[in-house]
CSV table of C-alpha atoms in Angstrom, one decimal:
chain,number,residue,atom,x,y,z
Y,1,UNK,CA,119.3,122.4,61.4
Y,2,UNK,CA,117.7,122.4,64.9
Y,3,UNK,CA,116.0,126.4,64.1
Y,4,UNK,CA,114.3,124.6,60.7
Y,5,UNK,CA,112.1,121.9,63.3
Y,6,UNK,CA,108.5,122.1,63.8
Y,7,UNK,CA,107.8,123.0,67.5
Y,8,UNK,CA,105.9,121.3,69.7
Y,9,UNK,CA,102.9,123.4,69.2
Y,10,UNK,CA,103.0,122.8,66.0
Y,11,UNK,CA,101.7,119.1,66.7
Y,12,UNK,CA,97.9,118.3,67.4
Y,13,UNK,CA,97.0,116.9,70.6
Y,14,UNK,CA,94.8,114.2,70.7
Y,15,UNK,CA,93.6,110.6,71.7
Y,16,UNK,CA,92.7,109.7,68.5
Y,17,UNK,CA,95.4,106.7,67.0
Y,18,UNK,CA,97.6,108.1,64.6
Y,19,UNK,CA,97.9,107.4,61.0
Y,20,UNK,CA,100.9,105.3,61.3
Y,21,UNK,CA,102.6,102.2,60.5
Y,22,UNK,CA,101.8,100.1,63.9
Y,23,UNK,CA,100.2,101.0,67.1
Y,24,UNK,CA,102.0,99.8,70.5
Y,25,UNK,CA,99.1,97.7,73.2
Y,26,UNK,CA,100.8,99.1,76.2
Y,27,UNK,CA,103.8,99.0,78.3
Y,28,UNK,CA,105.3,95.4,78.3
Y,29,UNK,CA,108.4,96.3,81.0
Y,30,UNK,CA,111.1,99.0,81.0
Y,31,UNK,CA,114.9,98.1,81.9
Y,32,UNK,CA,117.5,100.0,83.5
Y,33,UNK,CA,121.2,99.1,84.3
Y,34,UNK,CA,121.1,98.8,88.3
Y,35,UNK,CA,123.5,98.6,90.7
Y,36,UNK,CA,123.6,95.2,93.0
Y,37,UNK,CA,120.6,93.0,93.6
Y,38,UNK,CA,120.7,93.2,97.5
Y,39,UNK,CA,120.3,97.2,97.2
Y,40,UNK,CA,118.1,96.8,94.3
Y,41,UNK,CA,115.6,94.3,95.9
Y,42,UNK,CA,116.2,96.1,99.3
Y,43,UNK,CA,114.4,99.4,97.5
Y,44,UNK,CA,112.1,98.0,95.2
Y,45,UNK,CA,110.7,95.2,96.8
Y,46,UNK,CA,110.9,95.9,100.5
Y,47,UNK,CA,110.3,99.6,99.9
Y,48,UNK,CA,108.0,100.1,97.4
Y,49,UNK,CA,106.4,97.1,97.9
Y,50,UNK,CA,107.4,95.4,94.5
Y,51,UNK,CA,107.1,91.6,94.2
Y,52,UNK,CA,110.1,90.0,92.9
Y,53,UNK,CA,108.4,87.8,90.1
Y,54,UNK,CA,111.5,86.4,87.9
Y,55,UNK,CA,115.5,86.3,88.2
Y,56,UNK,CA,117.6,85.0,85.8
Y,57,UNK,CA,121.2,85.6,84.0
Y,58,UNK,CA,120.9,88.5,81.2
Y,59,UNK,CA,120.6,86.7,78.6
Y,60,UNK,CA,122.8,89.1,76.6
Y,61,UNK,CA,125.9,89.4,79.4
Y,62,UNK,CA,125.8,86.3,81.9
Y,63,UNK,CA,128.0,88.2,84.4
Y,64,UNK,CA,124.7,90.4,85.4
Y,65,UNK,CA,121.6,88.9,87.0
Y,66,UNK,CA,118.3,90.2,85.1
Y,67,UNK,CA,116.0,90.9,87.9
Y,68,UNK,CA,112.3,91.5,87.2
Y,69,UNK,CA,109.7,93.1,89.6
Y,70,UNK,CA,105.6,93.6,89.0
Y,71,UNK,CA,105.3,97.3,89.4
Y,72,UNK,CA,101.7,96.4,90.9
Y,73,UNK,CA,99.6,96.1,87.5
Y,74,UNK,CA,101.0,93.4,85.8
Y,75,UNK,CA,103.6,96.0,84.3
Y,76,UNK,CA,107.2,94.7,84.4
Y,77,UNK,CA,110.1,96.9,85.8
Y,78,UNK,CA,113.6,95.5,85.3
Y,79,UNK,CA,117.3,95.9,86.4
Y,80,UNK,CA,120.7,94.4,85.4
Y,81,UNK,CA,122.5,93.9,88.6
Y,82,UNK,CA,126.3,92.4,89.5
Y,83,UNK,CA,127.0,91.8,93.2
Y,84,UNK,CA,130.4,93.6,92.3
Y,85,UNK,CA,128.9,97.1,91.5
Y,86,UNK,CA,128.2,99.5,94.1
Y,87,UNK,CA,125.3,101.7,94.9
Y,88,UNK,CA,126.0,105.6,93.7
Y,89,UNK,CA,122.9,108.0,95.7
Y,90,UNK,CA,124.3,111.0,93.9
Y,91,UNK,CA,121.5,113.0,91.7
Y,92,UNK,CA,121.7,111.3,88.3
Y,93,UNK,CA,122.8,114.1,85.3
Y,94,UNK,CA,121.1,113.2,82.3
Y,95,UNK,CA,121.6,114.1,78.5
Y,96,UNK,CA,119.4,113.6,75.6
Y,97,UNK,CA,118.6,110.2,75.7
Y,98,UNK,CA,118.7,109.4,79.1
Y,99,UNK,CA,115.9,108.8,81.7
Y,100,UNK,CA,114.3,111.8,83.7
Y,101,UNK,CA,112.7,109.7,86.0
Y,102,UNK,CA,110.5,106.8,86.4
Y,103,UNK,CA,106.5,107.7,87.7
Y,104,UNK,CA,104.8,104.4,89.7
Y,105,UNK,CA,100.8,104.8,90.7
Y,106,UNK,CA,99.8,104.6,94.0
Y,107,UNK,CA,96.5,104.3,96.0
Y,108,UNK,CA,94.8,107.8,96.7
Y,109,UNK,CA,93.9,106.5,99.9
Y,110,UNK,CA,97.4,105.6,101.2
Y,111,UNK,CA,99.0,108.9,100.4
Y,112,UNK,CA,99.5,110.3,103.3
Y,113,UNK,CA,100.4,106.7,104.7
Y,114,UNK,CA,103.1,106.4,102.0
Y,115,UNK,CA,104.3,109.8,102.5
Y,116,UNK,CA,105.1,108.4,106.1
Y,117,UNK,CA,106.3,105.6,105.1
Y,118,UNK,CA,109.4,107.1,103.0
Y,119,UNK,CA,110.0,109.7,106.0
Y,120,UNK,CA,110.3,106.5,108.5
Y,121,UNK,CA,112.7,104.9,105.8
Y,122,UNK,CA,114.8,107.9,106.0
Y,123,UNK,CA,114.1,109.0,102.0
Y,124,UNK,CA,113.9,112.3,101.1
Y,125,UNK,CA,111.2,113.7,99.1
Y,126,UNK,CA,109.1,116.2,97.3
Y,127,UNK,CA,105.3,116.2,97.2
Y,128,UNK,CA,103.6,118.8,94.3
Y,129,UNK,CA,99.9,119.3,93.2
Y,130,UNK,CA,100.3,119.1,89.5
Y,131,UNK,CA,97.1,120.0,89.1
Y,132,UNK,CA,95.7,117.0,87.1
Y,133,UNK,CA,97.6,114.4,89.2
Y,134,UNK,CA,99.7,114.2,93.0
Y,135,UNK,CA,102.6,113.1,93.5
Y,136,UNK,CA,105.7,112.4,95.7
Y,137,UNK,CA,109.2,112.2,94.4
Y,138,UNK,CA,112.3,110.5,96.1
Y,139,UNK,CA,115.2,109.1,94.6
Y,140,UNK,CA,116.4,105.3,94.6
Y,141,UNK,CA,119.6,104.1,95.8
Y,142,UNK,CA,121.5,105.0,92.5
Y,143,UNK,CA,119.8,108.8,92.5
Y,144,UNK,CA,117.2,107.9,89.7
Y,145,UNK,CA,114.4,110.1,90.5
Y,146,UNK,CA,111.0,108.2,91.3
Y,147,UNK,CA,107.8,109.6,91.2
Y,148,UNK,CA,105.0,108.0,93.5
Y,149,UNK,CA,101.9,109.7,91.9
Y,150,UNK,CA,98.0,109.4,91.7
Y,151,UNK,CA,95.2,110.6,89.8
Y,152,UNK,CA,92.7,113.5,91.7
Y,153,UNK,CA,90.0,111.1,89.8
Y,154,UNK,CA,89.2,107.8,89.4
Y,155,UNK,CA,89.3,108.2,85.8
Y,156,UNK,CA,88.7,104.8,83.8
Y,157,UNK,CA,92.1,103.5,82.4
Y,158,UNK,CA,90.6,103.1,78.8
Y,159,UNK,CA,89.2,106.8,78.5
Y,160,UNK,CA,92.6,108.3,80.6
Y,161,UNK,CA,94.0,110.0,77.3
Y,162,UNK,CA,90.4,111.3,76.3
Y,163,UNK,CA,90.7,112.9,79.1
Y,164,UNK,CA,93.8,114.6,79.1
Y,165,UNK,CA,93.5,115.5,75.1
Y,166,UNK,CA,90.3,117.5,76.6
Y,167,UNK,CA,91.8,118.9,79.2
Y,168,UNK,CA,94.6,120.1,77.0
Y,169,UNK,CA,92.3,121.6,74.8
Y,170,UNK,CA,90.3,123.7,77.4
Y,171,UNK,CA,94.0,124.4,79.0
Y,172,UNK,CA,94.7,126.1,75.4
Y,173,UNK,CA,91.3,127.7,75.4
Y,174,UNK,CA,91.7,128.8,78.9
Y,175,UNK,CA,95.5,130.5,77.9
Y,176,UNK,CA,96.6,128.8,81.0
Y,177,UNK,CA,100.4,127.7,81.0
Y,178,UNK,CA,100.1,124.5,82.6
Y,179,UNK,CA,97.0,121.8,82.8
Y,180,UNK,CA,95.1,122.7,86.2
Y,181,UNK,CA,92.4,120.7,88.3
Y,182,UNK,CA,89.8,123.0,87.0
Y,183,UNK,CA,90.6,122.0,83.2
Y,184,UNK,CA,90.6,118.1,84.2
Y,185,UNK,CA,87.3,118.9,85.9
Y,186,UNK,CA,85.9,120.4,83.2
Y,187,UNK,CA,87.2,117.8,80.4
Y,188,UNK,CA,85.4,115.1,82.5
Y,189,UNK,CA,82.3,116.9,82.8
Y,190,UNK,CA,82.0,117.5,78.9
Y,191,UNK,CA,83.1,113.9,78.5
Y,192,UNK,CA,80.2,112.8,80.7
Y,193,UNK,CA,82.6,110.9,82.7
Y,194,UNK,CA,81.1,110.6,86.5
Y,195,UNK,CA,84.3,110.2,88.4
Y,196,UNK,CA,85.3,109.8,92.3
Y,197,UNK,CA,87.3,112.6,93.4
Y,198,UNK,CA,90.5,111.7,95.9
Y,199,UNK,CA,90.7,113.6,99.2
Y,200,UNK,CA,94.6,114.6,98.7
Y,201,UNK,CA,96.8,116.6,100.9
Y,202,UNK,CA,97.1,120.5,99.9
Y,203,UNK,CA,100.7,121.1,98.4
Y,204,UNK,CA,102.6,123.3,95.8
Y,205,UNK,CA,102.5,123.4,92.0
Y,206,UNK,CA,106.4,123.0,91.9
Y,207,UNK,CA,106.0,125.2,88.7
Y,208,UNK,CA,109.7,126.1,87.9
Y,209,UNK,CA,111.2,124.2,90.3
């Protein structure tokens, strides 16, 4: 029964490895059902700037083509496409098991330039200061929400989990509803991480939107 399940607050937040039978070593790739090759390449390669690094038949269904894009750090996002499928830009309605959005990292020093590129391409977007990061939200040609996110500090990749878990503890001690910039700054200070802070535009948190 749903009312017998432990709530999220019962589970410890920590960057320590769990006592589990295996541990993943990273994200290899994410695969989505796309529409056609032209629209997919136009958005992910020609607008977002992801190189198309591999193209081959979908080995489980040769009627579809499998497109592989490098998202920027060697992590791959792939699409099953078919030239007979039209794109559908209507906002997606997701349920349990669906994909809410994909988030890709962008260069903080190019944040304003990237925002202007979305405007020039006629892409609507929302901009939010999420406290611990800063993001633009837009949609691809099939209504999938795409987040373009940048960290506020240049946190080393191998310390990000530790920093976030520490910010979580500080946030709870502070009684705040969500992690704010001051909690992340305090976490960096507590952990002795001297990270550069980026100059990003002012924006609302978007809380409750």
